[in-house]
């Protein structure tokens, strides 16, 4: 059995595995160099926020869970002046254009304000996403809570071809308790109790059974719900790949790829691998579609010329690639707006759950990547037609235009890089697998 070589069409995307791998081959080095630029290296994050849903029993004490922070003085001066300028600029306005804790309608995440004094600067290169040893009850509880956000309104699918249902996505909206913010979790009750690891399989099936994979009998779940699940599962798979790729051998104290870890967590679950490719595809589409806006944001938030050139080069390559995802197929039916609102509510809750991760390093990357995915969703679904070139410094240009903050851009590019690296790691595991088989 070949655990690592997926082939053929990726469900819900417009491309196959081979195409995505070839695109990744073209983009990987460019992305790698881009995230080494100071602009994308330093990220401000609040790691001390309390979990809004339950009392966390304390942080992971593993050394590998620790995060090295960077004094603000070590970050490029241009941004400090930029953020100070923004402070003056926004203090005279009723609403902040970029990244405040208030949620604007276009946002799929609860964003942190870069001006927030609680946040700390982190050098992402110095704090790589890798094995930390964070596991057990705390991490299982967080994953369970995240997947529970999949529980959109429990309305049975209505197949338009077999009923009088007209058009639409097959999703009938019923407001959920989570639409009001915390209710979806607090009211659930089920999250308070522990989760026996042995029972997770059943819980997982129950929670997402109708969304799982192509062989599932209820696979006719509407596209939007499937996409939500695939993005979460794809992120989870990518995190697992990074854990296995940069794994600590506790016997020798060495960091190295762990093939068995990969086989158990990913290789034996082709649907997880597919979801990871799908998540990458969605991010790629956001990059290709919104290139000018991303470059403009970089320019308006004190991005250096070299970084701008590199980002523009990346966008150009992405634009030359075959289309990977058709965002117009989503939120286009009868219930489009209601469905989009619910999708946003659920995704915002996922971003709040990140403050419940009990390991600082995992929390850092979890928060960053959920923000990165939320930014991609915002770029794909919060405006249509031509991309408006609005910017945090010029919100007056078009009040309807989507505005990105520096944090969102940093999160988006780094998340794209995480997924790109995960795909490259699959290739590496493929070779390790072949080598092992050859020896046996
Ligand atoms: P888990 O990965 O905890 O999975 C729980 C259950 O979810 C599984 O039993 C399975 O039923 C289901 N599942 C697993 N993968 C998928 C998937 N892709 N799609 C659908 N269902 C799935 N640990 C680190 O060492 N380093 C990190 O950087 C790190 N970051 C984390 C970030 C977040 C946001 C969270 C919540 C946890 C993080 N962890 C990290 C912990 C790590 O993800 C695992 O929880 C931990 O390693 C225990 O793994 P596990 O094998 O018990 O299963």
CSV table of C-alpha atoms in Angstrom, one decimal, residues 30-262:
chain,number,residue,atom,x,y,z
A,30,UNK,CA,9.7,31.9,-3.5
A,31,UNK,CA,7.5,31.4,-0.5
A,32,UNK,CA,10.4,30.2,1.5
A,33,UNK,CA,12.4,33.3,0.8
A,34,UNK,CA,9.4,35.6,1.3
A,35,UNK,CA,8.7,34.4,4.9
A,36,UNK,CA,12.4,35.1,5.7
A,37,UNK,CA,11.9,38.8,5.0
A,38,UNK,CA,11.6,40.9,8.2
A,39,UNK,CA,8.1,42.0,7.3
A,40,UNK,CA,6.8,38.4,7.4
A,41,UNK,CA,9.1,37.1,10.1
A,42,UNK,CA,7.8,39.2,13.0
A,43,UNK,CA,4.3,38.7,14.1
A,44,UNK,CA,2.4,40.3,17.0
A,45,UNK,CA,0.2,38.0,19.0
A,46,UNK,CA,-1.5,37.9,22.4
A,47,UNK,CA,-0.6,34.6,24.0
A,48,UNK,CA,-2.1,35.5,27.4
A,49,UNK,CA,-5.7,35.7,26.5
A,50,UNK,CA,-8.0,33.6,28.6
A,51,UNK,CA,-10.0,30.8,27.1
A,52,UNK,CA,-13.5,32.1,26.7
A,53,UNK,CA,-15.2,28.7,26.9
A,54,UNK,CA,-13.7,26.7,29.7
A,55,UNK,CA,-11.1,27.0,32.4
A,56,UNK,CA,-7.9,25.8,31.0
A,57,UNK,CA,-6.1,23.7,33.6
A,58,UNK,CA,-2.7,25.4,33.0
A,59,UNK,CA,-0.2,25.6,30.3
A,60,UNK,CA,1.9,22.8,28.9
A,61,UNK,CA,5.1,22.7,30.9
A,62,UNK,CA,7.2,21.1,28.1
A,63,UNK,CA,10.2,23.2,27.2
A,64,UNK,CA,9.3,22.8,23.5
A,65,UNK,CA,6.0,24.6,24.2
A,66,UNK,CA,7.8,27.8,25.1
A,67,UNK,CA,7.9,30.8,22.7
A,68,UNK,CA,10.8,33.1,22.5
A,69,UNK,CA,9.5,36.7,22.2
A,70,UNK,CA,11.3,39.6,20.6
A,71,UNK,CA,11.6,43.1,22.0
A,72,UNK,CA,9.7,45.6,19.9
A,73,UNK,CA,13.0,47.6,19.4
A,74,UNK,CA,14.3,44.7,17.4
A,75,UNK,CA,11.5,44.9,14.8
A,76,UNK,CA,12.1,47.1,11.8
A,77,UNK,CA,11.7,50.8,12.7
A,78,UNK,CA,9.5,51.4,9.7
A,79,UNK,CA,6.5,49.5,11.2
A,80,UNK,CA,6.9,51.1,14.6
A,81,UNK,CA,6.5,54.5,12.9
A,82,UNK,CA,3.8,53.0,10.8
A,83,UNK,CA,1.8,51.7,13.8
A,84,UNK,CA,2.4,55.0,15.7
A,85,UNK,CA,1.2,56.9,12.7
A,86,UNK,CA,-1.8,54.6,12.5
A,87,UNK,CA,-2.5,55.3,16.2
A,88,UNK,CA,-2.7,59.0,15.5
A,89,UNK,CA,-4.7,58.3,12.4
A,90,UNK,CA,-7.3,56.1,14.0
A,91,UNK,CA,-7.7,57.9,17.3
A,92,UNK,CA,-9.5,60.6,15.4
A,93,UNK,CA,-11.8,58.1,13.7
A,94,UNK,CA,-14.9,56.3,14.9
A,95,UNK,CA,-13.8,53.0,13.6
A,96,UNK,CA,-10.3,51.5,13.1
A,97,UNK,CA,-9.6,50.4,9.6
A,98,UNK,CA,-7.3,47.6,10.5
A,99,UNK,CA,-7.3,44.6,12.8
A,100,UNK,CA,-9.1,45.8,15.8
A,101,UNK,CA,-10.8,43.5,18.2
A,102,UNK,CA,-14.2,44.5,16.9
A,103,UNK,CA,-15.4,42.2,14.2
A,104,UNK,CA,-16.2,43.9,10.9
A,105,UNK,CA,-18.8,42.3,8.7
A,106,UNK,CA,-16.2,41.2,6.2
A,107,UNK,CA,-14.1,39.3,8.7
A,108,UNK,CA,-14.1,35.6,9.1
A,109,UNK,CA,-12.0,35.8,12.3
A,110,UNK,CA,-11.8,37.7,15.5
A,111,UNK,CA,-8.7,39.7,14.8
A,112,UNK,CA,-6.2,41.1,17.3
A,113,UNK,CA,-5.2,44.7,17.1
A,114,UNK,CA,-1.5,45.2,16.3
A,115,UNK,CA,-1.6,48.2,18.7
A,116,UNK,CA,-2.8,46.1,21.5
A,117,UNK,CA,-0.3,46.5,24.3
A,118,UNK,CA,-1.0,42.9,25.5
A,119,UNK,CA,0.5,41.4,22.4
A,120,UNK,CA,4.2,40.3,22.0
A,121,UNK,CA,6.3,40.3,18.9
A,122,UNK,CA,7.5,36.8,17.9
A,123,UNK,CA,10.2,35.9,15.4
A,124,UNK,CA,8.4,33.1,13.6
A,125,UNK,CA,11.7,31.7,12.2
A,126,UNK,CA,13.0,31.3,15.7
A,127,UNK,CA,9.9,29.5,16.8
A,128,UNK,CA,9.2,26.9,14.2
A,129,UNK,CA,6.0,24.8,14.2
A,130,UNK,CA,7.1,21.3,15.3
A,131,UNK,CA,6.6,18.5,17.8
A,132,UNK,CA,6.1,20.0,21.3
A,133,UNK,CA,4.7,17.0,23.2
A,134,UNK,CA,1.4,18.9,23.7
A,135,UNK,CA,-1.2,16.1,23.7
A,136,UNK,CA,-3.8,14.3,25.8
A,137,UNK,CA,-7.0,15.8,27.3
A,138,UNK,CA,-6.2,19.4,26.6
A,139,UNK,CA,-5.4,19.2,22.9
A,140,UNK,CA,-8.2,16.6,22.3
A,141,UNK,CA,-10.7,19.0,23.9
A,142,UNK,CA,-9.6,21.8,21.7
A,143,UNK,CA,-9.9,19.7,18.5
A,144,UNK,CA,-13.2,18.4,19.6
A,145,UNK,CA,-14.5,21.9,20.2
A,146,UNK,CA,-13.2,23.0,16.8
A,147,UNK,CA,-14.9,20.1,15.0
A,148,UNK,CA,-18.1,20.8,16.9
A,149,UNK,CA,-18.2,24.1,15.1
A,150,UNK,CA,-19.0,22.0,12.1
A,151,UNK,CA,-22.4,21.3,13.5
A,152,UNK,CA,-24.2,23.7,11.3
A,153,UNK,CA,-28.0,23.7,11.7
A,154,UNK,CA,-29.2,20.1,11.9
A,155,UNK,CA,-31.3,20.2,8.8
A,156,UNK,CA,-31.4,17.2,6.5
A,157,UNK,CA,-30.0,17.7,3.1
A,158,UNK,CA,-32.6,18.3,0.4
A,159,UNK,CA,-31.5,17.0,-2.9
A,160,UNK,CA,-32.7,19.4,-5.5
A,161,UNK,CA,-32.8,16.7,-8.2
A,162,UNK,CA,-35.1,14.5,-6.1
A,163,UNK,CA,-37.4,17.0,-4.7
A,164,UNK,CA,-39.3,20.2,-5.4
A,165,UNK,CA,-36.5,22.2,-3.7
A,166,UNK,CA,-35.5,25.0,-6.1
A,167,UNK,CA,-31.9,25.9,-6.7
A,168,UNK,CA,-30.0,26.8,-3.6
A,169,UNK,CA,-27.2,25.0,-1.9
A,170,UNK,CA,-29.3,22.3,-0.3
A,171,UNK,CA,-28.8,23.9,3.0
A,172,UNK,CA,-31.7,25.3,4.9
A,173,UNK,CA,-30.7,27.9,7.5
A,174,UNK,CA,-31.7,27.6,11.1
A,175,UNK,CA,-30.0,30.0,13.5
A,176,UNK,CA,-27.8,28.2,15.9
A,177,UNK,CA,-26.8,29.2,19.3
A,178,UNK,CA,-23.3,30.0,18.1
A,179,UNK,CA,-24.7,32.8,16.0
A,180,UNK,CA,-24.8,34.8,19.1
A,181,UNK,CA,-21.1,34.3,19.8
A,182,UNK,CA,-20.1,32.1,22.7
A,183,UNK,CA,-23.5,30.3,22.9
A,184,UNK,CA,-22.6,27.6,20.5
A,185,UNK,CA,-19.9,26.3,22.8
A,186,UNK,CA,-21.1,27.3,26.2
A,187,UNK,CA,-24.5,25.9,25.6
A,188,UNK,CA,-23.3,22.7,24.2
A,189,UNK,CA,-22.4,21.4,27.6
A,190,UNK,CA,-20.6,18.4,26.0
A,191,UNK,CA,-17.3,20.2,25.9
A,192,UNK,CA,-17.1,20.6,29.6
A,193,UNK,CA,-16.5,16.9,30.2
A,194,UNK,CA,-13.4,15.1,29.3
A,195,UNK,CA,-12.9,13.2,26.1
A,196,UNK,CA,-11.7,9.7,26.4
A,197,UNK,CA,-9.2,9.3,23.6
A,198,UNK,CA,-10.6,5.9,22.8
A,199,UNK,CA,-14.0,7.4,22.3
A,200,UNK,CA,-12.9,10.0,19.9
A,201,UNK,CA,-13.5,8.0,16.8
A,202,UNK,CA,-17.2,7.7,17.6
A,203,UNK,CA,-17.4,11.3,18.7
A,204,UNK,CA,-15.7,12.3,15.5
A,205,UNK,CA,-18.1,10.2,13.4
A,206,UNK,CA,-21.1,11.7,15.2
A,207,UNK,CA,-19.9,15.2,14.9
A,208,UNK,CA,-18.8,15.2,11.3
A,209,UNK,CA,-20.1,12.0,10.0
A,210,UNK,CA,-22.2,13.7,7.3
A,211,UNK,CA,-19.1,15.6,6.2
A,212,UNK,CA,-16.4,13.1,6.2
A,213,UNK,CA,-15.4,11.7,2.9
A,214,UNK,CA,-16.6,10.7,-0.5
A,215,UNK,CA,-17.6,7.2,0.6
A,216,UNK,CA,-19.9,8.6,3.3
A,217,UNK,CA,-23.6,7.8,2.6
A,218,UNK,CA,-24.6,11.4,3.4
A,219,UNK,CA,-22.0,12.8,1.1
A,220,UNK,CA,-24.6,15.0,-0.5
A,221,UNK,CA,-24.0,17.6,2.1
A,222,UNK,CA,-23.9,21.1,0.6
A,223,UNK,CA,-20.6,22.4,-0.7
A,224,UNK,CA,-20.2,25.2,1.9
A,225,UNK,CA,-20.4,22.7,4.8
A,226,UNK,CA,-18.0,20.4,3.1
A,227,UNK,CA,-15.6,23.3,2.5
A,228,UNK,CA,-15.8,24.3,6.2
A,229,UNK,CA,-14.9,20.8,7.3
A,230,UNK,CA,-12.2,20.3,4.7
A,231,UNK,CA,-10.4,23.5,5.7
A,232,UNK,CA,-10.4,22.6,9.4
A,233,UNK,CA,-9.4,19.0,8.7
A,234,UNK,CA,-6.8,20.2,6.2
A,235,UNK,CA,-5.3,22.6,8.8
A,236,UNK,CA,-5.3,19.7,11.4
A,237,UNK,CA,-3.5,17.5,8.9
A,238,UNK,CA,-0.9,20.1,8.1
A,239,UNK,CA,-0.2,20.6,11.8
A,240,UNK,CA,0.2,16.8,12.1
A,241,UNK,CA,2.6,16.7,9.1
A,242,UNK,CA,4.8,19.4,10.7
A,243,UNK,CA,4.8,17.5,14.0
A,244,UNK,CA,5.9,14.4,12.2
A,245,UNK,CA,8.4,16.2,10.0
A,246,UNK,CA,10.2,17.9,12.8
A,247,UNK,CA,9.8,15.3,15.5
A,248,UNK,CA,11.9,14.9,18.7
A,249,UNK,CA,13.3,11.4,19.2
A,250,UNK,CA,13.1,11.3,22.9
A,251,UNK,CA,15.8,8.5,23.1
A,252,UNK,CA,18.5,10.3,21.1
A,253,UNK,CA,17.4,13.9,21.6
A,254,UNK,CA,17.5,14.5,17.9
A,255,UNK,CA,15.0,16.2,15.7
A,256,UNK,CA,14.2,14.3,12.5
A,257,UNK,CA,11.2,13.2,10.3
A,258,UNK,CA,9.3,10.3,11.8
A,259,UNK,CA,7.8,8.1,9.1
A,260,UNK,CA,5.7,6.0,11.5
A,261,UNK,CA,4.1,9.2,13.0
A,262,UNK,CA,3.2,10.3,9.4
